[in-house]
């Protein structure tokens, strides 16, 4: 029965026992919160000055590598987290969602950071827009670290994933985090933070942990800080309206209650595979984490003609779910997180029953499996039916945050959309249909009220990650009641913790700020071909203007024969004459190949491979007799810390390529991505 400690200003704080935290499984005390007073002013200042400084000493690429190192260390110690998390009532499968899901989010953002973010700490969010006739003045956008701290307030249902899904993009953005987990399951979060600290990959000051109350923390926040919250809509409103949050316009992102739906389309009947898939999805979402998921299905919308069939199938499925101590073999659903939560769920079930009837659950014979479970927070799955939603349906307003869902009949798909909208904004809805036309009609209507749509048919079910699984690369959040916030969503989540700023100036000045070549900026031209320079020696704006080449008819014929591309614009004189170009033109890909022949250094050197083209545009046609030349310029360098398969270090270089004709008209524009060797050690 240890006393949990806060990790504040680089110290583990907490000796005096305060609130006892009982196991949700058997009621035995797992740990106590501490009664020590925390200095939140010191914590915030420490985060900004120490954490911020240490994070800014790294760049995006280095922070991505640190995330990966933390994820690997946590993965090596996941048995410790699994064992402790059982006391929250989580089954092994539930722990896979929370604990392994948290590790997966760290790995995902480590990978995204390596792929999508530059070296340094400035993100150039292009394009550059000329603001004058002769390109002496232009504008673009940059994203930079905010210089503040992020306060993350998490819910009790995901003590690991809930912290890590916020921490990962925050850390990658170079912003220190102060994490406040929900008290009832904070002992799991505390262990995760200790392991992250032990990993050696966490810079000092980049992560602090609060066990217990946030006290006067909000009073010490400033304009550069950020607050994120996951929990009830009522608490979100209270925190969002804190005077200091309002007066300083501190960004506040909320992910709150959500009465998510699953819709069975009229084209699906019990004879179809999709019918069983729908029932399985609803049953799984009712019982995973004992229904304690912000994405869990609360409303089951089905055609009136299928109500009895759906209720019968769900009742049969739920009756086979063994509820009890997660450590007992065969148990599929564990406990709610606390006895308080159990009482809250029971109260809300009674409220729901004012407009619904009970299909299964609550008949008085429920007994959880396992020794000592009579003192746990267990409840069996409850399925309700609101037969006449037109007369009122509490399921549109009341959330029993447990294994509880209500079946609601509808007449037409338009009725289903209208019923769904009565939830006043949700995180996710599943639409199960066999008909792409139905999906194409309904999905855009549903999208207005949801953060995510899960379109389910027999094909998708083979690989679907499920209705209730937010993924790092997709947005998590929803409008209205769901909080109006946004988390995850790939690299966009990192951008939430960066400051977007418009910059204006000459191309040379913009290039200096963005650390990328901007067309029109001063060029660096030397006697050395850029392809002969190692990664470290290349300079942004280093450029080569090639010799010229005149395109001949033989070039077009030979390229067509070699590639098999005999498109009429290249070979049919009469048809080409009647086209908008008025003559035969060369293949666009011949122009690319010819340009490469102009700028490539043929000898052995540091440039190892071309692995892609970006932003390719063919701007003007090239005809036989036209003369082209290319300009190759070092646009961007990214040091990802990678090595070749044989162990030689290398970096990524992006080259700007412009191809012009004899009239100095641009005929092609693109970026080439290359791997370039670093100097031998």
PDB file of N, CA and C in Angstrom, residues 440-483:
ATOM      1  N   UNK A 440     -22.499   6.407 -49.644  1.00  0.00           N
ATOM      2  CA  UNK A 440     -22.220   7.698 -50.272  1.00  0.00           C
ATOM      3  C   UNK A 440     -23.276   8.738 -49.971  1.00  0.00           C
ATOM      4  N   UNK A 441     -24.513   8.288 -49.738  1.00  0.00           N
ATOM      5  CA  UNK A 441     -25.604   9.211 -49.426  1.00  0.00           C
ATOM      6  C   UNK A 441     -25.594   9.633 -47.963  1.00  0.00           C
ATOM      7  N   UNK A 442     -25.392   8.653 -47.063  1.00  0.00           N
ATOM      8  CA  UNK A 442     -25.546   8.925 -45.634  1.00  0.00           C
ATOM      9  C   UNK A 442     -24.295   9.520 -45.004  1.00  0.00           C
ATOM     10  N   UNK A 443     -23.117   9.032 -45.409  1.00  0.00           N
ATOM     11  CA  UNK A 443     -21.879   9.444 -44.739  1.00  0.00           C
ATOM     12  C   UNK A 443     -21.678  10.960 -44.702  1.00  0.00           C
ATOM     13  N   UNK A 444     -21.874  11.678 -45.807  1.00  0.00           N
ATOM     14  CA  UNK A 444     -21.684  13.140 -45.719  1.00  0.00           C
ATOM     15  C   UNK A 444     -22.658  13.815 -44.756  1.00  0.00           C
ATOM     16  N   UNK A 445     -23.878  13.254 -44.623  1.00  0.00           N
ATOM     17  CA  UNK A 445     -24.853  13.829 -43.692  1.00  0.00           C
ATOM     18  C   UNK A 445     -24.429  13.572 -42.250  1.00  0.00           C
ATOM     19  N   UNK A 446     -23.935  12.364 -41.987  1.00  0.00           N
ATOM     20  CA  UNK A 446     -23.479  12.031 -40.639  1.00  0.00           C
ATOM     21  C   UNK A 446     -22.218  12.800 -40.258  1.00  0.00           C
ATOM     22  N   UNK A 447     -21.371  13.077 -41.248  1.00  0.00           N
ATOM     23  CA  UNK A 447     -20.072  13.706 -40.969  1.00  0.00           C
ATOM     24  C   UNK A 447     -20.215  15.053 -40.279  1.00  0.00           C
ATOM     25  N   UNK A 448     -21.321  15.741 -40.522  1.00  0.00           N
ATOM     26  CA  UNK A 448     -21.511  17.065 -39.918  1.00  0.00           C
ATOM     27  C   UNK A 448     -21.601  17.001 -38.397  1.00  0.00           C
ATOM     28  N   UNK A 449     -21.915  15.823 -37.859  1.00  0.00           N
ATOM     29  CA  UNK A 449     -22.119  15.688 -36.411  1.00  0.00           C
ATOM     30  C   UNK A 449     -21.061  14.816 -35.744  1.00  0.00           C
ATOM     31  N   UNK A 450     -20.036  14.413 -36.495  1.00  0.00           N
ATOM     32  CA  UNK A 450     -19.098  13.427 -35.968  1.00  0.00           C
ATOM     33  C   UNK A 450     -17.651  13.764 -36.292  1.00  0.00           C
ATOM     34  N   UNK A 451     -16.770  13.267 -35.423  1.00  0.00           N
ATOM     35  CA  UNK A 451     -15.347  13.409 -35.685  1.00  0.00           C
ATOM     36  C   UNK A 451     -14.799  12.299 -36.551  1.00  0.00           C
ATOM     37  N   UNK A 452     -15.460  11.129 -36.528  1.00  0.00           N
ATOM     38  CA  UNK A 452     -14.987   9.979 -37.318  1.00  0.00           C
ATOM     39  C   UNK A 452     -16.186   9.127 -37.710  1.00  0.00           C
ATOM     40  N   UNK A 453     -16.144   8.571 -38.930  1.00  0.00           N
ATOM     41  CA  UNK A 453     -17.153   7.638 -39.414  1.00  0.00           C
ATOM     42  C   UNK A 453     -16.480   6.313 -39.733  1.00  0.00           C
ATOM     43  N   UNK A 454     -17.076   5.234 -39.253  1.00  0.00           N
ATOM     44  CA  UNK A 454     -16.563   3.879 -39.453  1.00  0.00           C
ATOM     45  C   UNK A 454     -17.554   3.165 -40.363  1.00  0.00           C
ATOM     46  N   UNK A 455     -17.192   2.977 -41.627  1.00  0.00           N
ATOM     47  CA  UNK A 455     -18.069   2.357 -42.613  1.00  0.00           C
ATOM     48  C   UNK A 455     -17.737   0.872 -42.676  1.00  0.00           C
ATOM     49  N   UNK A 456     -18.702   0.044 -42.302  1.00  0.00           N
ATOM     50  CA  UNK A 456     -18.427  -1.372 -42.082  1.00  0.00           C
ATOM     51  C   UNK A 456     -19.224  -2.247 -43.041  1.00  0.00           C
ATOM     52  N   UNK A 457     -18.500  -3.057 -43.789  1.00  0.00           N
ATOM     53  CA  UNK A 457     -19.113  -4.121 -44.576  1.00  0.00           C
ATOM     54  C   UNK A 457     -18.242  -5.358 -44.446  1.00  0.00           C
ATOM     55  N   UNK A 458     -18.589  -6.423 -45.160  1.00  0.00           N
ATOM     56  CA  UNK A 458     -17.861  -7.686 -45.012  1.00  0.00           C
ATOM     57  C   UNK A 458     -16.397  -7.538 -45.407  1.00  0.00           C
ATOM     58  N   UNK A 459     -16.121  -6.722 -46.406  1.00  0.00           N
ATOM     59  CA  UNK A 459     -14.731  -6.536 -46.839  1.00  0.00           C
ATOM     60  C   UNK A 459     -13.921  -5.793 -45.778  1.00  0.00           C
ATOM     61  N   UNK A 460     -14.463  -4.679 -45.280  1.00  0.00           N
ATOM     62  CA  UNK A 460     -13.740  -3.892 -44.273  1.00  0.00           C
ATOM     63  C   UNK A 460     -13.546  -4.685 -42.987  1.00  0.00           C
ATOM     64  N   UNK A 461     -14.513  -5.535 -42.653  1.00  0.00           N
ATOM     65  CA  UNK A 461     -14.451  -6.274 -41.388  1.00  0.00           C
ATOM     66  C   UNK A 461     -13.239  -7.193 -41.310  1.00  0.00           C
ATOM     67  N   UNK A 462     -12.696  -7.579 -42.457  1.00  0.00           N
ATOM     68  CA  UNK A 462     -11.529  -8.469 -42.464  1.00  0.00           C
ATOM     69  C   UNK A 462     -10.316  -7.822 -41.803  1.00  0.00           C
ATOM     70  N   UNK A 463     -10.228  -6.501 -41.852  1.00  0.00           N
ATOM     71  CA  UNK A 463      -9.060  -5.805 -41.320  1.00  0.00           C
ATOM     72  C   UNK A 463      -9.413  -4.638 -40.396  1.00  0.00           C
ATOM     73  N   UNK A 464     -10.687  -4.400 -40.168  1.00  0.00           N
ATOM     74  CA  UNK A 464     -11.103  -3.231 -39.392  1.00  0.00           C
ATOM     75  C   UNK A 464     -10.488  -3.229 -37.999  1.00  0.00           C
ATOM     76  N   UNK A 465     -10.017  -2.070 -37.582  1.00  0.00           N
ATOM     77  CA  UNK A 465      -9.494  -1.902 -36.222  1.00  0.00           C
ATOM     78  C   UNK A 465     -10.614  -1.655 -35.221  1.00  0.00           C
ATOM     79  N   UNK A 466     -11.846  -1.512 -35.714  1.00  0.00           N
ATOM     80  CA  UNK A 466     -12.985  -1.408 -34.816  1.00  0.00           C
ATOM     81  C   UNK A 466     -13.538  -0.007 -34.655  1.00  0.00           C
ATOM     82  N   UNK A 467     -14.795   0.026 -34.302  1.00  0.00           N
ATOM     83  CA  UNK A 467     -15.509   1.278 -34.066  1.00  0.00           C
ATOM     84  C   UNK A 467     -14.822   2.144 -33.010  1.00  0.00           C
ATOM     85  N   UNK A 468     -14.370   1.519 -31.937  1.00  0.00           N
ATOM     86  CA  UNK A 468     -13.929   2.286 -30.776  1.00  0.00           C
ATOM     87  C   UNK A 468     -12.456   2.552 -30.678  1.00  0.00           C
ATOM     88  N   UNK A 469     -11.713   2.353 -31.748  1.00  0.00           N
ATOM     89  CA  UNK A 469     -10.247   2.478 -31.680  1.00  0.00           C
ATOM     90  C   UNK A 469      -9.759   3.730 -32.391  1.00  0.00           C
ATOM     91  N   UNK A 470      -9.472   4.804 -31.651  1.00  0.00           N
ATOM     92  CA  UNK A 470      -8.821   5.965 -32.277  1.00  0.00           C
ATOM     93  C   UNK A 470      -7.416   5.565 -32.744  1.00  0.00           C
ATOM     94  N   UNK A 471      -7.036   6.018 -33.905  1.00  0.00           N
ATOM     95  CA  UNK A 471      -5.730   5.683 -34.457  1.00  0.00           C
ATOM     96  C   UNK A 471      -4.869   6.939 -34.545  1.00  0.00           C
ATOM     97  N   UNK A 472      -3.556   6.805 -34.339  1.00  0.00           N
ATOM     98  CA  UNK A 472      -2.693   7.993 -34.331  1.00  0.00           C
ATOM     99  C   UNK A 472      -2.761   8.813 -35.612  1.00  0.00           C
ATOM    100  N   UNK A 473      -2.990   8.141 -36.735  1.00  0.00           N
ATOM    101  CA  UNK A 473      -2.964   8.866 -38.003  1.00  0.00           C
ATOM    102  C   UNK A 473      -4.303   9.500 -38.385  1.00  0.00           C
ATOM    103  N   UNK A 474      -5.346   9.240 -37.587  1.00  0.00           N
ATOM    104  CA  UNK A 474      -6.660   9.800 -37.873  1.00  0.00           C
ATOM    105  C   UNK A 474      -7.136  10.671 -36.716  1.00  0.00           C
ATOM    106  N   UNK A 475      -7.938  11.648 -37.047  1.00  0.00           N
ATOM    107  CA  UNK A 475      -8.453  12.585 -36.049  1.00  0.00           C
ATOM    108  C   UNK A 475      -9.255  11.862 -34.972  1.00  0.00           C
ATOM    109  N   UNK A 476      -9.066  12.294 -33.713  1.00  0.00           N
ATOM    110  CA  UNK A 476      -9.880  11.843 -32.591  1.00  0.00           C
ATOM    111  C   UNK A 476     -10.456  13.086 -31.937  1.00  0.00           C
ATOM    112  N   UNK A 477     -11.760  13.145 -31.861  1.00  0.00           N
ATOM    113  CA  UNK A 477     -12.439  14.320 -31.324  1.00  0.00           C
ATOM    114  C   UNK A 477     -13.757  14.475 -32.049  1.00  0.00           C
ATOM    115  N   UNK A 478     -14.597  15.344 -31.576  1.00  0.00           N
ATOM    116  CA  UNK A 478     -15.882  15.527 -32.231  1.00  0.00           C
ATOM    117  C   UNK A 478     -16.504  16.853 -31.869  1.00  0.00           C
ATOM    118  N   UNK A 479     -17.525  17.265 -32.614  1.00  0.00           N
ATOM    119  CA  UNK A 479     -18.167  18.564 -32.379  1.00  0.00           C
ATOM    120  C   UNK A 479     -19.152  18.507 -31.217  1.00  0.00           C
ATOM    121  N   UNK A 480     -19.629  19.661 -30.809  1.00  0.00           N
ATOM    122  CA  UNK A 480     -20.719  19.761 -29.855  1.00  0.00           C
ATOM    123  C   UNK A 480     -20.452  19.089 -28.536  1.00  0.00           C
ATOM    124  N   UNK A 481     -21.352  18.191 -28.148  1.00  0.00           N
ATOM    125  CA  UNK A 481     -21.255  17.520 -26.861  1.00  0.00           C
ATOM    126  C   UNK A 481     -19.920  16.803 -26.693  1.00  0.00           C
ATOM    127  N   UNK A 482     -19.335  16.338 -27.786  1.00  0.00           N
ATOM    128  CA  UNK A 482     -18.063  15.612 -27.721  1.00  0.00           C
ATOM    129  C   UNK A 482     -16.886  16.511 -27.379  1.00  0.00           C
ATOM    130  N   UNK A 483     -17.123  17.799 -27.219  1.00  0.00           N
ATOM    131  CA  UNK A 483     -16.081  18.701 -26.732  1.00  0.00           C
ATOM    132  C   UNK A 483     -15.604  19.732 -27.722  1.00  0.00           C
TER     133      UNK A 483
END
